[in-house]
Amino acid sequence: MNSISIVTALNPYIGYEKSSSIAKEALQTGKAVSEICLERGYLTEKQLTDILNPKTMLTPHMGTK
């Protein structure tokens, strides 16, 4: 969960631009991807928990929730 690559799971939900911006900040600051996403208000903690759940990540989906 501390890997910066986890940001790819957020792409369908917040878009590439926001995801790449989060990744850049995470690399520069050492903050967790989820922490930055919450700080910016892109997703709630519940949404992040659901999106980053391994079961959810393995299930195909169409577009955003």
The first five atom37 places (N, CA, C, CB, O) and aatype in JSON, in Angstrom:
{
  "aatype": [12, 2, 15, 9, 15, 9, 19, 16, 0, 10, 2, 14, 18, 9, 7, 18, 6, 11, 15, 15, 15, 9, 0, 11, 6, 0, 10, 5, 16, 7, 11, 0, 19, 15, 6, 9, 4, 10, 6, 1, 7, 18, 10, 16, 6, 11, 5, 10, 16, 3, 9, 10, 2, 14, 11, 16, 12, 10, 16, 14, 8, 12, 7, 16, 11],
  "atom_mask": [
    [1, 1, 1, 1, 1],
    [1, 1, 1, 1, 1],
    [1, 1, 1, 1, 1],
    [1, 1, 1, 1, 1],
    [1, 1, 1, 1, 1],
    [1, 1, 1, 1, 1],
    [1, 1, 1, 1, 1],
    [1, 1, 1, 1, 1],
    [1, 1, 1, 1, 1],
    [1, 1, 1, 1, 1],
    [1, 1, 1, 1, 1],
    [1, 1, 1, 1, 1],
    [1, 1, 1, 1, 1],
    [1, 1, 1, 1, 1],
    [1, 1, 1, 0, 1],
    [1, 1, 1, 1, 1],
    [1, 1, 1, 1, 1],
    [1, 1, 1, 1, 1],
    [1, 1, 1, 1, 1],
    [1, 1, 1, 1, 1],
    [1, 1, 1, 1, 1],
    [1, 1, 1, 1, 1],
    [1, 1, 1, 1, 1],
    [1, 1, 1, 1, 1],
    [1, 1, 1, 1, 1],
    [1, 1, 1, 1, 1],
    [1, 1, 1, 1, 1],
    [1, 1, 1, 1, 1],
    [1, 1, 1, 1, 1],
    [1, 1, 1, 0, 1],
    [1, 1, 1, 1, 1],
    [1, 1, 1, 1, 1],
    [1, 1, 1, 1, 1],
    [1, 1, 1, 1, 1],
    [1, 1, 1, 1, 1],
    [1, 1, 1, 1, 1],
    [1, 1, 1, 1, 1],
    [1, 1, 1, 1, 1],
    [1, 1, 1, 1, 1],
    [1, 1, 1, 1, 1],
    [1, 1, 1, 0, 1],
    [1, 1, 1, 1, 1],
    [1, 1, 1, 1, 1],
    [1, 1, 1, 1, 1],
    [1, 1, 1, 1, 1],
    [1, 1, 1, 1, 1],
    [1, 1, 1, 1, 1],
    [1, 1, 1, 1, 1],
    [1, 1, 1, 1, 1],
    [1, 1, 1, 1, 1],
    [1, 1, 1, 1, 1],
    [1, 1, 1, 1, 1],
    [1, 1, 1, 1, 1],
    [1, 1, 1, 1, 1],
    [1, 1, 1, 1, 1],
    [1, 1, 1, 1, 1],
    [1, 1, 1, 1, 1],
    [1, 1, 1, 1, 1],
    [1, 1, 1, 1, 1],
    [1, 1, 1, 1, 1],
    [1, 1, 1, 1, 1],
    [1, 1, 1, 1, 1],
    [1, 1, 1, 0, 1],
    [1, 1, 1, 1, 1],
    [1, 1, 1, 1, 1]
  ],
  "atom_positions": [
    [[0.81, -1.2, 0.0], [0.0, 0.0, 0.0], [0.86, 1.27, 0.0], [-0.92, 0.0, 1.2], [0.36, 2.34, -0.32]],
    [[2.12, 1.15, 0.34], [2.98, 2.33, 0.35], [3.69, 2.54, -0.98], [4.0, 2.21, 1.45], [4.45, 3.5, -1.13]],
    [[3.46, 1.66, -1.93], [4.11, 1.78, -3.23], [3.44, 2.87, -4.05], [4.05, 0.44, -3.98], [2.22, 3.0, -4.08]],
    [[4.26, 3.65, -4.72], [3.72, 4.72, -5.57], [2.93, 4.17, -6.74], [4.85, 5.6, -6.08], [2.06, 4.85, -7.29]],
    [[3.21, 2.94, -7.14], [2.51, 2.35, -8.28], [1.03, 2.13, -8.0], [3.15, 1.02, -8.65], [0.25, 1.91, -8.93]],
    [[0.64, 2.2, -6.75], [-0.78, 2.02, -6.39], [-1.63, 3.13, -7.01], [-0.95, 2.01, -4.86], [-2.85, 2.98, -7.13]],
    [[-0.99, 4.22, -7.39], [-1.73, 5.34, -7.99], [-2.43, 4.92, -9.28], [-0.78, 6.5, -8.27], [-3.43, 5.52, -9.66]],
    [[-1.93, 3.91, -9.96], [-2.57, 3.45, -11.2], [-3.98, 2.94, -10.96], [-1.73, 2.35, -11.85], [-4.83, 3.02, -11.85]],
    [[-4.24, 2.43, -9.76], [-5.59, 1.95, -9.44], [-6.58, 3.1, -9.32], [-5.56, 1.15, -8.14], [-7.79, 2.89, -9.41]],
    [[-6.08, 4.31, -9.12], [-6.96, 5.47, -8.97], [-7.36, 6.09, -10.31], [-6.28, 6.51, -8.12], [-8.34, 6.83, -10.38]],
    [[-6.63, 5.79, -11.37], [-6.89, 6.38, -12.68], [-8.35, 6.33, -13.11], [-6.06, 5.69, -13.72], [-8.89, 7.36, -13.53]],
    [[-9.03, 5.19, -13.03], [-10.43, 5.15, -13.48], [-11.37, 6.01, -12.63], [-10.92, 3.72, -13.48], [-12.46, 6.35, -13.07]],
    [[-10.95, 6.36, -11.45], [-11.81, 7.08, -10.52], [-11.56, 8.59, -10.49], [-11.65, 6.53, -9.15], [-12.5, 9.37, -10.35]],
    [[-10.29, 9.0, -10.62], [-9.97, 10.43, -10.53], [-9.29, 10.95, -11.8], [-9.07, 10.7, -9.33], [-9.07, 12.16, -11.94]],
    [[-8.97, 10.07, -12.71], [-8.37, 10.47, -13.97], [-6.84, 10.48, -13.93], [0.0, 0.0, 0.0], [-6.22, 10.51, -12.87]],
    [[-6.28, 10.45, -15.12], [-4.83, 10.36, -15.27], [-4.12, 11.6, -14.74], [-4.47, 10.15, -16.74], [-3.11, 11.48, -14.05]],
    [[-4.64, 12.78, -15.04], [-3.99, 14.03, -14.63], [-3.82, 14.1, -13.12], [-4.81, 15.24, -15.12], [-2.73, 14.38, -12.62]],
    [[-4.9, 13.84, -12.39], [-4.85, 13.9, -10.92], [-3.95, 12.79, -10.37], [-6.26, 13.79, -10.32], [-3.19, 13.0, -9.43]],
    [[-4.06, 11.6, -10.96], [-3.24, 10.48, -10.5], [-1.75, 10.76, -10.68], [-3.63, 9.2, -11.25], [-0.95, 10.5, -9.79]],
    [[-1.39, 11.29, -11.84], [0.02, 11.57, -12.09], [0.53, 12.7, -11.19], [0.24, 11.93, -13.56], [1.69, 12.7, -10.78]],
    [[-0.34, 13.66, -10.9], [0.03, 14.74, -9.99], [0.28, 14.21, -8.58], [-1.06, 15.81, -9.98], [1.21, 14.64, -7.89]],
    [[-0.56, 13.27, -8.15], [-0.38, 12.63, -6.84], [0.94, 11.86, -6.81], [-1.56, 11.67, -6.52], [1.69, 11.95, -5.85]],
    [[1.21, 11.12, -7.88], [2.45, 10.33, -7.94], [3.68, 11.25, -7.85], [2.51, 9.5, -9.25], [4.64, 10.94, -7.15]],
    [[3.63, 12.36, -8.56], [4.75, 13.3, -8.55], [4.97, 13.85, -7.13], [4.49, 14.47, -9.54], [6.1, 13.9, -6.65]],
    [[3.88, 14.26, -6.47], [4.02, 14.78, -5.11], [4.52, 13.71, -4.15], [2.68, 15.34, -4.62], [5.34, 13.99, -3.28]],
    [[4.02, 12.49, -4.3], [4.45, 11.39, -3.43], [5.95, 11.14, -3.57], [3.67, 10.1, -3.76], [6.64, 10.91, -2.58]],
    [[6.44, 11.19, -4.79], [7.88, 11.01, -5.02], [8.7, 12.15, -4.41], [8.17, 10.93, -6.52], [9.76, 11.92, -3.83]],
    [[8.19, 13.37, -4.53], [8.92, 14.53, -4.03], [8.9, 14.64, -2.51], [8.34, 15.78, -4.63], [9.88, 15.08, -1.9]],
    [[7.78, 14.25, -1.9], [7.61, 14.48, -0.46], [7.78, 13.24, 0.4], [6.27, 15.05, -0.21], [8.05, 13.34, 1.6]],
    [[7.62, 12.06, -0.21], [7.67, 10.82, 0.56], [6.34, 10.49, 1.22], [0.0, 0.0, 0.0], [6.24, 9.51, 1.96]],
    [[5.32, 11.31, 0.96], [3.98, 11.03, 1.51], [3.36, 9.84, 0.79], [3.07, 12.28, 1.39], [3.73, 9.52, -0.33]],
    [[2.41, 9.21, 1.45], [1.68, 8.1, 0.85], [0.68, 8.63, -0.18], [0.95, 7.27, 1.93], [0.14, 9.73, -0.02]],
    [[0.45, 7.87, -1.22], [-0.51, 8.21, -2.26], [-1.88, 8.47, -1.64], [-0.59, 7.1, -3.32], [-2.53, 9.46, -1.98]],
    [[-2.31, 7.6, -0.76], [-3.64, 7.76, -0.14], [-3.72, 9.04, 0.69], [-3.95, 6.54, 0.75], [-4.75, 9.71, 0.69]],
    [[-2.65, 9.38, 1.38], [-2.62, 10.59, 2.2], [-2.81, 11.84, 1.32], [-1.29, 10.68, 2.97], [-3.58, 12.73, 1.67]],
    [[-2.12, 11.88, 0.21], [-2.22, 13.03, -0.71], [-3.62, 13.11, -1.31], [-1.16, 12.94, -1.84], [-4.2, 14.19, -1.41]],
    [[-4.14, 11.98, -1.7], [-5.48, 11.93, -2.29], [-6.53, 12.45, -1.29], [-5.83, 10.48, -2.72], [-7.43, 13.21, -1.66]],
    [[-6.4, 12.06, -0.05], [-7.32, 12.54, 0.99], [-7.14, 14.03, 1.24], [-7.1, 11.76, 2.29], [-8.12, 14.76, 1.36]],
    [[-5.89, 14.48, 1.32], [-5.61, 15.9, 1.55], [-6.23, 16.78, 0.46], [-4.11, 16.14, 1.61], [-6.74, 17.87, 0.74]],
    [[-6.18, 16.31, -0.75], [-6.7, 17.08, -1.88], [-8.23, 16.94, -2.03], [-6.02, 16.63, -3.18], [-8.85, 17.69, -2.78]],
    [[-8.81, 16.0, -1.3], [-10.26, 15.83, -1.33], [-10.77, 15.13, -2.58], [0.0, 0.0, 0.0], [-11.95, 15.25, -2.92]],
    [[-9.89, 14.4, -3.27], [-10.31, 13.7, -4.48], [-11.24, 12.53, -4.17], [-9.09, 13.19, -5.23], [-12.19, 12.27, -4.91]],
    [[-10.97, 11.83, -3.08], [-11.78, 10.69, -2.66], [-11.89, 10.69, -1.15], [-11.15, 9.35, -3.17], [-11.09, 11.31, -0.45]],
    [[-12.9, 9.99, -0.64], [-13.03, 9.83, 0.81], [-12.2, 8.64, 1.25], [-14.52, 9.65, 1.22], [-11.74, 7.85, 0.43]],
    [[-12.02, 8.52, 2.55], [-11.28, 7.37, 3.08], [-11.98, 6.06, 2.73], [-11.12, 7.49, 4.61], [-11.33, 5.07, 2.42]],
    [[-13.3, 6.06, 2.78], [-14.09, 4.86, 2.44], [-13.88, 4.51, 0.97], [-15.6, 5.08, 2.73], [-13.68, 3.34, 0.63]],
    [[-13.94, 5.5, 0.1], [-13.73, 5.25, -1.33], [-12.33, 4.68, -1.58], [-13.92, 6.53, -2.14], [-12.18, 3.72, -2.33]],
    [[-11.33, 5.26, -0.95], [-9.96, 4.76, -1.11], [-9.84, 3.32, -0.63], [-8.98, 5.64, -0.35], [-9.23, 2.49, -1.29]],
    [[-10.43, 3.04, 0.52], [-10.39, 1.67, 1.07], [-11.01, 0.69, 0.08], [-11.12, 1.61, 2.42], [-10.47, -0.39, -0.16]],
    [[-12.16, 1.08, -0.47], [-12.85, 0.2, -1.43], [-12.04, 0.03, -2.72], [-14.24, 0.76, -1.77], [-11.89, -1.09, -3.21]],
    [[-11.52, 1.12, -3.25], [-10.77, 1.08, -4.51], [-9.47, 0.29, -4.36], [-10.46, 2.5, -4.98], [-9.1, -0.47, -5.25]],
    [[-8.79, 0.46, -3.24], [-7.49, -0.18, -3.04], [-7.59, -1.57, -2.42], [-6.62, 0.69, -2.18], [-6.57, -2.19, -2.11]],
    [[-8.81, -2.05, -2.23], [-9.03, -3.42, -1.76], [-8.56, -4.37, -2.86], [-10.56, -3.66, -1.39], [-8.99, -4.23, -4.01]],
    [[-7.7, -5.34, -2.54], [-7.2, -6.26, -3.56], [-8.31, -6.94, -4.37], [-6.35, -7.31, -2.92], [-8.14, -7.15, -5.57]],
    [[-9.43, -7.28, -3.74], [-10.55, -7.9, -4.47], [-11.08, -6.95, -5.54], [-11.69, -8.3, -3.5], [-11.33, -7.36, -6.67]],
    [[-11.26, -5.69, -5.18], [-11.76, -4.69, -6.12], [-10.77, -4.5, -7.26], [-12.01, -3.35, -5.4], [-11.17, -4.36, -8.42]],
    [[-9.5, -4.48, -6.92], [-8.48, -4.25, -7.94], [-8.4, -5.38, -8.96], [-7.13, -4.05, -7.29], [-7.93, -5.18, -10.08]],
    [[-8.85, -6.56, -8.58], [-8.8, -7.71, -9.48], [-10.08, -7.9, -10.28], [-8.51, -8.95, -8.7], [-10.16, -8.76, -11.15]],
    [[-11.1, -7.08, -9.97], [-12.39, -7.2, -10.64], [-12.49, -6.16, -11.74], [-13.55, -7.05, -9.63], [-12.31, -4.97, -11.48]],
    [[-12.77, -6.59, -12.96], [-12.9, -5.62, -14.05], [-14.11, -4.69, -13.8], [-13.06, -6.35, -15.42], [-15.12, -5.12, -13.25]],
    [[-13.99, -3.45, -14.18], [-15.1, -2.51, -14.06], [-15.09, -1.56, -15.22], [-15.02, -1.75, -12.74], [-14.11, -1.44, -15.95]],
    [[-16.2, -0.89, -15.39], [-16.35, 0.06, -16.49], [-16.45, 1.47, -15.92], [-17.6, -0.29, -17.36], [-17.39, 1.76, -15.18]],
    [[-15.53, 2.32, -16.24], [-15.6, 3.71, -15.84], [-15.51, 3.92, -14.36], [0.0, 0.0, 0.0], [-14.94, 3.11, -13.63]],
    [[-16.07, 5.03, -13.91], [-15.99, 5.38, -12.49], [-17.22, 4.89, -11.74], [-15.84, 6.88, -12.32], [-18.26, 4.6, -12.32]],
    [[-17.05, 4.82, -10.44], [-18.17, 4.42, -9.59], [-18.96, 5.62, -9.18], [-17.67, 3.67, -8.36], [-19.95, 5.49, -8.45]]
  ]
}
